[in-house]
Short mmCIF file of N, CA and C in Angstrom, two decimals:
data_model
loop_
_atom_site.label_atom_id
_atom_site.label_comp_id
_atom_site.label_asym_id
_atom_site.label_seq_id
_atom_site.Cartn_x
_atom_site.Cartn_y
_atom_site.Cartn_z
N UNK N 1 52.23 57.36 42.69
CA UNK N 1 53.04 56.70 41.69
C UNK N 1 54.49 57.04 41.94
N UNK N 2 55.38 56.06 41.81
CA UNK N 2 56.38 56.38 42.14
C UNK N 2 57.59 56.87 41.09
N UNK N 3 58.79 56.84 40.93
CA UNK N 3 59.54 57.20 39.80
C UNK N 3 59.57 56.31 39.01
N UNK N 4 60.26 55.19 39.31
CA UNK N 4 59.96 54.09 38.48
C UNK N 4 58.94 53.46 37.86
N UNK N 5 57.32 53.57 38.31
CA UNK N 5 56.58 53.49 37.78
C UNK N 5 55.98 54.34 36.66
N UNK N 6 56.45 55.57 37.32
CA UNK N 6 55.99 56.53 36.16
C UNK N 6 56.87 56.24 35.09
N UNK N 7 58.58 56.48 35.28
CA UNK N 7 59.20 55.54 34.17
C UNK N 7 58.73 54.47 32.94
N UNK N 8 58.06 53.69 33.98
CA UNK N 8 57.64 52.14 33.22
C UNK N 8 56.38 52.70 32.00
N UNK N 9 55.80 53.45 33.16
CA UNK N 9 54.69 54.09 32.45
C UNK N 9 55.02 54.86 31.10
N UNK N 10 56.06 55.39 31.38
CA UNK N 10 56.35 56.48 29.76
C UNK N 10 57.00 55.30 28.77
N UNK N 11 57.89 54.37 29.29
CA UNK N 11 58.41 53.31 28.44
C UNK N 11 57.08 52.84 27.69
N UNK N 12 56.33 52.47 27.97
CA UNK N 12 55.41 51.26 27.96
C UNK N 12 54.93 52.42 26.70
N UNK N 13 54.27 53.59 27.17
CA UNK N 13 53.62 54.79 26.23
C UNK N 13 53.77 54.57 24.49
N UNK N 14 55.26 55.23 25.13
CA UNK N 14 56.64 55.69 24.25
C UNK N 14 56.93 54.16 23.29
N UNK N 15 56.76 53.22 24.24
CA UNK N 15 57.05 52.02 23.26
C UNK N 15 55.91 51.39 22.22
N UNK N 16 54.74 51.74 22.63
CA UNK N 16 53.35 51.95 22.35
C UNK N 16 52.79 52.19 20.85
N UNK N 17 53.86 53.52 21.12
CA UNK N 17 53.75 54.64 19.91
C UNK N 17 54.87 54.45 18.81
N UNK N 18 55.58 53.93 19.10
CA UNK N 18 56.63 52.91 18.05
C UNK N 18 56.27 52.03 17.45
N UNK N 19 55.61 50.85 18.35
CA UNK N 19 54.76 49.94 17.87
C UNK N 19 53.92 50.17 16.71
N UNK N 20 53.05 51.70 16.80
CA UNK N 20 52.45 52.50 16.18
C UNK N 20 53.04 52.41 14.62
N UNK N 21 53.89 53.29 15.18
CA UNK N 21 54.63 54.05 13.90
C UNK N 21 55.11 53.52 13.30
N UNK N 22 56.04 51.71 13.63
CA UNK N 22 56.41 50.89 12.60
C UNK N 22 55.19 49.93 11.74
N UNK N 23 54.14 50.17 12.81
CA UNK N 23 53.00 49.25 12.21
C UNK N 23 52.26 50.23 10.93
N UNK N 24 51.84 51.13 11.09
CA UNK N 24 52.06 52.64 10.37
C UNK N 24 52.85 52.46 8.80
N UNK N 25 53.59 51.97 9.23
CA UNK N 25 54.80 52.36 8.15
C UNK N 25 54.92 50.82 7.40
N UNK N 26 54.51 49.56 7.80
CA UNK N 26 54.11 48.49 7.68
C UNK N 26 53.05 48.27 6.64
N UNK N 27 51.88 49.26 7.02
CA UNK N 27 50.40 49.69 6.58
C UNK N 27 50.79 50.16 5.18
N UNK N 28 51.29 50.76 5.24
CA UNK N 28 51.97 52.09 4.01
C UNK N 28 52.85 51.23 3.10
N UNK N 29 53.62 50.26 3.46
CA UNK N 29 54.20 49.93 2.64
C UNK N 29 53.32 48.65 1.88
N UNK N 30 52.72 48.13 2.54
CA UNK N 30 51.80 47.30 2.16
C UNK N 30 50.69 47.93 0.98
N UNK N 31 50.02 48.89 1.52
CA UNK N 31 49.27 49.86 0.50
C UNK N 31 49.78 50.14 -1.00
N UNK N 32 51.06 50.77 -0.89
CA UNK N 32 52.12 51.11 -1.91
C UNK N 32 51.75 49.65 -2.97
N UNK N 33 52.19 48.61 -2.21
CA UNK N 33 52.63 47.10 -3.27
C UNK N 33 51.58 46.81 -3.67
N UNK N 34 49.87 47.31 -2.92
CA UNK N 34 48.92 46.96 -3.34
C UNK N 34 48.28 47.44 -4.58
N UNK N 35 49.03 49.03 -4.70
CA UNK N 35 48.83 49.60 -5.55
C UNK N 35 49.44 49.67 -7.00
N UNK N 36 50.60 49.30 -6.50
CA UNK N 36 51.45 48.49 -7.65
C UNK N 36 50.81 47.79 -8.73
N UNK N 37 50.23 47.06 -8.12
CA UNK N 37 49.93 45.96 -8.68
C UNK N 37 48.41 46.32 -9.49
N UNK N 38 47.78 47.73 -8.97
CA UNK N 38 46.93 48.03 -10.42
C UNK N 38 47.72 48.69 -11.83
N UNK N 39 46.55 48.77 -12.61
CA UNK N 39 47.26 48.76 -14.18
C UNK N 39 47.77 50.76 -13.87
N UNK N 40 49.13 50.85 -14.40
CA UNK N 40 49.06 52.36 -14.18
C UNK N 40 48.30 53.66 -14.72
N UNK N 41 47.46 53.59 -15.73
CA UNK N 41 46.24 54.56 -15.71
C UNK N 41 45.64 54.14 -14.61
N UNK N 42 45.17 53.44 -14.26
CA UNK N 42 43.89 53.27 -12.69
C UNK N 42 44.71 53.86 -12.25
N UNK N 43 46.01 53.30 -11.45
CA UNK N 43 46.68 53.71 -10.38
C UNK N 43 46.48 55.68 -10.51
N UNK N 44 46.86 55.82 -11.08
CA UNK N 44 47.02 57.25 -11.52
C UNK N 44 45.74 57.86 -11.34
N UNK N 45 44.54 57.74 -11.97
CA UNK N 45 43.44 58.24 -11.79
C UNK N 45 42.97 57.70 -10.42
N UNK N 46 43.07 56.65 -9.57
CA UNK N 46 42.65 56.51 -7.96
C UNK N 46 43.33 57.23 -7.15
N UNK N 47 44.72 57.77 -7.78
CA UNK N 47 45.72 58.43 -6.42
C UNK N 47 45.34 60.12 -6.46
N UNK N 48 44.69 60.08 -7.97
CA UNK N 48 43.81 61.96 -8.79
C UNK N 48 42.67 62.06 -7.84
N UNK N 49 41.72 60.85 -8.52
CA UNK N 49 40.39 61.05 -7.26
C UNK N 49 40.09 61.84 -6.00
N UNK N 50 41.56 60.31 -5.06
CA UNK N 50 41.34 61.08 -3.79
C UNK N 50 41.67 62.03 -3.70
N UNK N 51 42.65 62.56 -4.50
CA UNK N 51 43.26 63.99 -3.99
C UNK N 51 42.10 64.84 -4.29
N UNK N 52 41.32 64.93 -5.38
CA UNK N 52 40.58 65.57 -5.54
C UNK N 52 39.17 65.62 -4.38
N UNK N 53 38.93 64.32 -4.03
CA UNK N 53 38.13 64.26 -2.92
C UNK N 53 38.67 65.25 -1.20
N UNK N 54 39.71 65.08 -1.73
CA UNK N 54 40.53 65.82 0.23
C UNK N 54 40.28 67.21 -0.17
N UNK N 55 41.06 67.87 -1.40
CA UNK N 55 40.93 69.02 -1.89
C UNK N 55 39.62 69.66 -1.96
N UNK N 56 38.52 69.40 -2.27
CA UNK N 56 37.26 69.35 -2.54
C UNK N 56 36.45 69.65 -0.94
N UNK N 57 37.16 68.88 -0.17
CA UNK N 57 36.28 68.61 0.89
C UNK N 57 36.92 69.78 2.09
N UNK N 58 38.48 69.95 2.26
CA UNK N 58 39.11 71.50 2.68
C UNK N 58 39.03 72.63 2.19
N UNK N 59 38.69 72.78 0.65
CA UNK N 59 38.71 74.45 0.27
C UNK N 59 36.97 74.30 0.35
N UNK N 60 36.05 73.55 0.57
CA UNK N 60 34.97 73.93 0.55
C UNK N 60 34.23 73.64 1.64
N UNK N 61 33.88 74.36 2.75
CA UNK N 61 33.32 74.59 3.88
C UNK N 61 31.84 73.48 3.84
N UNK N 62 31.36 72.65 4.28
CA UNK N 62 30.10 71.56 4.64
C UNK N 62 30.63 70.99 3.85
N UNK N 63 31.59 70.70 3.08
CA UNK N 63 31.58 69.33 2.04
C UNK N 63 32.17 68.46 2.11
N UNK N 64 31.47 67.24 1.89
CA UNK N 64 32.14 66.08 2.69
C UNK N 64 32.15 64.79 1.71
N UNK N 65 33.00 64.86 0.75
CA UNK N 65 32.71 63.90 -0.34
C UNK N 65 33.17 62.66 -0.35
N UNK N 66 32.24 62.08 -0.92
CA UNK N 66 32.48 60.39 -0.51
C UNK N 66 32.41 59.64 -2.03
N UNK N 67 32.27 60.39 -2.99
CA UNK N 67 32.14 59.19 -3.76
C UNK N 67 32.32 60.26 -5.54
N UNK N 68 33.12 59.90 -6.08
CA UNK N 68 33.90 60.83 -7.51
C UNK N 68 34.20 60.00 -8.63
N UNK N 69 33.27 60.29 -9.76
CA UNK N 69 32.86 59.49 -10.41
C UNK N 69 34.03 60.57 -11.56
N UNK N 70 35.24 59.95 -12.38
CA UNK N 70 36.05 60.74 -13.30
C UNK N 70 35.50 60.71 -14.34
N UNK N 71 34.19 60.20 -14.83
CA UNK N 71 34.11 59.99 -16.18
C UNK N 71 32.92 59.84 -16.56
N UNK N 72 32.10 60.87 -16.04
CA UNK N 72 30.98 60.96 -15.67
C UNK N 72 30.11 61.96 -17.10
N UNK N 73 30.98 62.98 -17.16
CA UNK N 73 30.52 63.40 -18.05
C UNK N 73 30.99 64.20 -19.58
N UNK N 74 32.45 62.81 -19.24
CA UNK N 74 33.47 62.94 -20.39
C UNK N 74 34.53 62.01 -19.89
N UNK N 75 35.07 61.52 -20.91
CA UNK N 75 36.51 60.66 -20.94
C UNK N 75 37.26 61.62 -20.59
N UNK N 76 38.31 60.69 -19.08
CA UNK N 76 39.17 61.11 -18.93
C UNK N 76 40.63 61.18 -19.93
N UNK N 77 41.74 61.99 -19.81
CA UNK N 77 42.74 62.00 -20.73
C UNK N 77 44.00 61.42 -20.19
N UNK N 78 44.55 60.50 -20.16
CA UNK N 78 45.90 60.22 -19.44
C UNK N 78 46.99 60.08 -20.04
N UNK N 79 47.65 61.07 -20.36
CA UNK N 79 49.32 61.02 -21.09
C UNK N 79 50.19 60.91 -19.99
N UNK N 80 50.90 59.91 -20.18
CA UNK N 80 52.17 59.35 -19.05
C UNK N 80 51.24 59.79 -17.83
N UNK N 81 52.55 60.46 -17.18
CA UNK N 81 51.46 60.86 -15.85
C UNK N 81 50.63 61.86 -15.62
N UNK N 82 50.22 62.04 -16.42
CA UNK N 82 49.23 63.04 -16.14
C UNK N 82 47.59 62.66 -16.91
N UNK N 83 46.68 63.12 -16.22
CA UNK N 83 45.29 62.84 -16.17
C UNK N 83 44.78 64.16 -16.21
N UNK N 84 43.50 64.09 -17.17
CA UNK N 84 42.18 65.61 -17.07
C UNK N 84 41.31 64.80 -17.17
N UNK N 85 40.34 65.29 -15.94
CA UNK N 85 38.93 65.02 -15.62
C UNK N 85 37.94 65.74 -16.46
N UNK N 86 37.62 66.25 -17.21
CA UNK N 86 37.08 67.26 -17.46
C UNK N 86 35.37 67.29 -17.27
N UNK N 87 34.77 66.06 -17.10
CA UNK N 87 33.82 66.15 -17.15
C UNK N 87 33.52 64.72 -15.86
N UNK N 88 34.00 65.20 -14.26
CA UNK N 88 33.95 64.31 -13.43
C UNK N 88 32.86 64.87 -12.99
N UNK N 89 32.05 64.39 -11.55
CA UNK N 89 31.09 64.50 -10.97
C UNK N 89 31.84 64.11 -9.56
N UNK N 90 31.79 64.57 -8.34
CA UNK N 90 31.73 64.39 -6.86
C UNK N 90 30.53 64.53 -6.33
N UNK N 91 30.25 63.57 -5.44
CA UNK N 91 29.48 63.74 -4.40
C UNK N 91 29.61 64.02 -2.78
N UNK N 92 28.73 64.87 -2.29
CA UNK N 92 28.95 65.74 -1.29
C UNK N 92 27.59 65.13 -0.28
N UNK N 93 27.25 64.66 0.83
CA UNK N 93 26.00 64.13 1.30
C UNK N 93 25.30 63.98 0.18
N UNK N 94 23.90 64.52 -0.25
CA UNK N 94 22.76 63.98 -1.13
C UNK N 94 23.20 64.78 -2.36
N UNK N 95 23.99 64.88 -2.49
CA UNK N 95 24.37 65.94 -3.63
C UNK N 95 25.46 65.94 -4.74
N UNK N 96 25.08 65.73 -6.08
CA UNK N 96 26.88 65.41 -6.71
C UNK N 96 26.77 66.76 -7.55
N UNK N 97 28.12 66.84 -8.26
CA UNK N 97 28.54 68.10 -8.31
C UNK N 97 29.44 68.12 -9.27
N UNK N 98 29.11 69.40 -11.03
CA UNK N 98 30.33 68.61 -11.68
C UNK N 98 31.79 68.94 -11.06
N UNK N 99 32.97 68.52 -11.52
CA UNK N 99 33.79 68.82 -11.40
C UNK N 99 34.77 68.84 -12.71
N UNK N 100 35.99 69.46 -12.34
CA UNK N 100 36.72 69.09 -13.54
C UNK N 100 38.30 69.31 -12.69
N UNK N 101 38.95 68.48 -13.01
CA UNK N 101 40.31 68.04 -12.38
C UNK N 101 41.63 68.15 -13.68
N UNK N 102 43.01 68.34 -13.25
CA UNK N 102 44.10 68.39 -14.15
C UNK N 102 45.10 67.67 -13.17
N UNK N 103 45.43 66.32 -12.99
CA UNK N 103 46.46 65.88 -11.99
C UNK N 103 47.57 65.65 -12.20
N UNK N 104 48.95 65.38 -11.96
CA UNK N 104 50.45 65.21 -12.39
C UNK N 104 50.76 64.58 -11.50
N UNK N 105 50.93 63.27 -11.57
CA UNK N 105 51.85 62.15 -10.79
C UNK N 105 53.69 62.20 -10.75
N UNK N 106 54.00 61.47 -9.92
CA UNK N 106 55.19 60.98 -9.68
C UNK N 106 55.19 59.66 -9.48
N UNK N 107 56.22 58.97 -9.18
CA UNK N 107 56.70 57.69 -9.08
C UNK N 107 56.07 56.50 -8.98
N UNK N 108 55.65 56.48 -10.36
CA UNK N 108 54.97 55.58 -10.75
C UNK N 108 53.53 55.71 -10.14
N UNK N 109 52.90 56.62 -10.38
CA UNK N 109 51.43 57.07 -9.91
C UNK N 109 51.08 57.14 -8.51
N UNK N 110 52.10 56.91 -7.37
CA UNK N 110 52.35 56.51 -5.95
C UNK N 110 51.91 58.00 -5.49
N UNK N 111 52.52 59.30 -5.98
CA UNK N 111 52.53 60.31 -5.33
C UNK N 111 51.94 61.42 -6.73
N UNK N 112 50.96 62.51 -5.73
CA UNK N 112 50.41 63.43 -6.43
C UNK N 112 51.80 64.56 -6.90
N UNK N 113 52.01 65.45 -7.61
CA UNK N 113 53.18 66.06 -7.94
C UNK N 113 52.44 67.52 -7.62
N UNK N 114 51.14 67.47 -9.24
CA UNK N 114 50.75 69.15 -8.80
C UNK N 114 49.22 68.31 -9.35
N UNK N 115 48.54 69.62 -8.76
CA UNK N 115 46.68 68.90 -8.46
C UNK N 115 46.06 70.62 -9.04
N UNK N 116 44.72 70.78 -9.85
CA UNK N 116 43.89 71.76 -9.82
C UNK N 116 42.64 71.32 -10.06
N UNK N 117 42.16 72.20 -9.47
CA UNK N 117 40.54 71.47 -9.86
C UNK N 117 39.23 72.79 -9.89
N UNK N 118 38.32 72.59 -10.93
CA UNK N 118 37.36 73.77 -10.68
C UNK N 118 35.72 72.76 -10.41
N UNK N 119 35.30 73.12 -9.15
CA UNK N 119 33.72 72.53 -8.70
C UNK N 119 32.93 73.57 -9.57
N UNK N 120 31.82 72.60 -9.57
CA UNK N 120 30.58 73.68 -10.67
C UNK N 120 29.34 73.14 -10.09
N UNK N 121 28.69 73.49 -10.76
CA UNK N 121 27.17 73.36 -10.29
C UNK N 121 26.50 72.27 -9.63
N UNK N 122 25.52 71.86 -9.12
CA UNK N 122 24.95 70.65 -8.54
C UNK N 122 24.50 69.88 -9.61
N UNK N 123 24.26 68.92 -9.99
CA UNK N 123 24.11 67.88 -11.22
C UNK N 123 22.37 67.71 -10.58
N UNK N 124 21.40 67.65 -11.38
CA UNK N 124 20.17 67.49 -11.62
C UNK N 124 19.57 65.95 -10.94
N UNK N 125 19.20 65.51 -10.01
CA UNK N 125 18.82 64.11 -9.98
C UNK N 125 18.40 63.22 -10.86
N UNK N 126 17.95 63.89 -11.97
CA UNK N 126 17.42 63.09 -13.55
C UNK N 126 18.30 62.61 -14.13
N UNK N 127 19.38 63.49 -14.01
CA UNK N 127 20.54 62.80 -15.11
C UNK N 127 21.45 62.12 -14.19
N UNK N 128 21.16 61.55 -13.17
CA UNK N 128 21.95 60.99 -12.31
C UNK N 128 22.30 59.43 -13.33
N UNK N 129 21.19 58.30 -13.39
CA UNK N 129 21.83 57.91 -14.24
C UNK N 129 22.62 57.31 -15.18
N UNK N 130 22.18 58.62 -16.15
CA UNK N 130 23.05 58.09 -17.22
C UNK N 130 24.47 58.48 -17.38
N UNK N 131 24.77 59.12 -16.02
CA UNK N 131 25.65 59.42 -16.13
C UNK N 131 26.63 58.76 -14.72
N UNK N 132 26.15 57.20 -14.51
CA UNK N 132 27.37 56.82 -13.31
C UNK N 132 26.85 57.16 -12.06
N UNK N 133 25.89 58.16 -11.91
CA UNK N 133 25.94 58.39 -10.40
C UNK N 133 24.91 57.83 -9.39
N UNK N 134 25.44 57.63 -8.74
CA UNK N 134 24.62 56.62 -8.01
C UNK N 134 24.05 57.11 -6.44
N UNK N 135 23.13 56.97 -6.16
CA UNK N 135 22.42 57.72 -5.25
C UNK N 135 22.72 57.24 -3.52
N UNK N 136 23.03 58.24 -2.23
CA UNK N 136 23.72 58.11 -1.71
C UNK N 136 22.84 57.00 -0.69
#
């Protein structure tokens, strides 16, 4: 390979990865307007969820949650921006799990501010349910 090719080669890469990153950022802004456009309690409690799903799934070693039901085994609370789960449920492979969440938004429910959450016990397959959860 010669210089110039290798050149062309890093251009082409390098230009590649721009392509990327504005398409990226394209993605994101698109997402944002999509989200807009739910009512702002949802917005707020979908942007709580996931966080609670990522959080959930890094401080806890095999857990891999796919599916977080907020109101599972209590009404959630939403003053301005802020939301309590207190009686949510996550699921982890064959397994859901209560949970209980406290979330604090920013700008306009777009961004998490501050997040806590305490996991509890495995939820019973019987009371699956009447309580939202739905089997994996």
């Amino acid at each position: 390979m010669t210089f110039s090719t290798t050149a062309t080669a890093v251009r082409l890469a390098l230009g590649g990865f721009l392509l990327l990153a504005t398409l990226s950022a394209v993605e994101a802004k698109s997402r944002e307007q999509e989200m807009m456009m739910i009512e702002p309690s949802e917005r707020i409690e979908q942007r709580c969820n996931a966080r609670a799903m990522g959080d959930v799934g890094r401080d806890n070693r095999g857990m891999k949650p796919d599916e977080l039901v907020a109101y599972a085994y209590g009404d959630t609370v939403i003053k301005g921006a802020r939301i309590k789960a207190p009686g949510a449920a996550i699921r982890s492979g064959r397994t859901w799990y209560h949970l209980s969440y406290d979330c604090v938004t920013e700008h306009d429910g777009l961004d998490v501010k501050s997040f806590s959450f305490k996991l509890g016990a495995a939820i019973p397959t019987s009371e699956w349910s009447k309580h939202y959860l739905v089997a994996p």
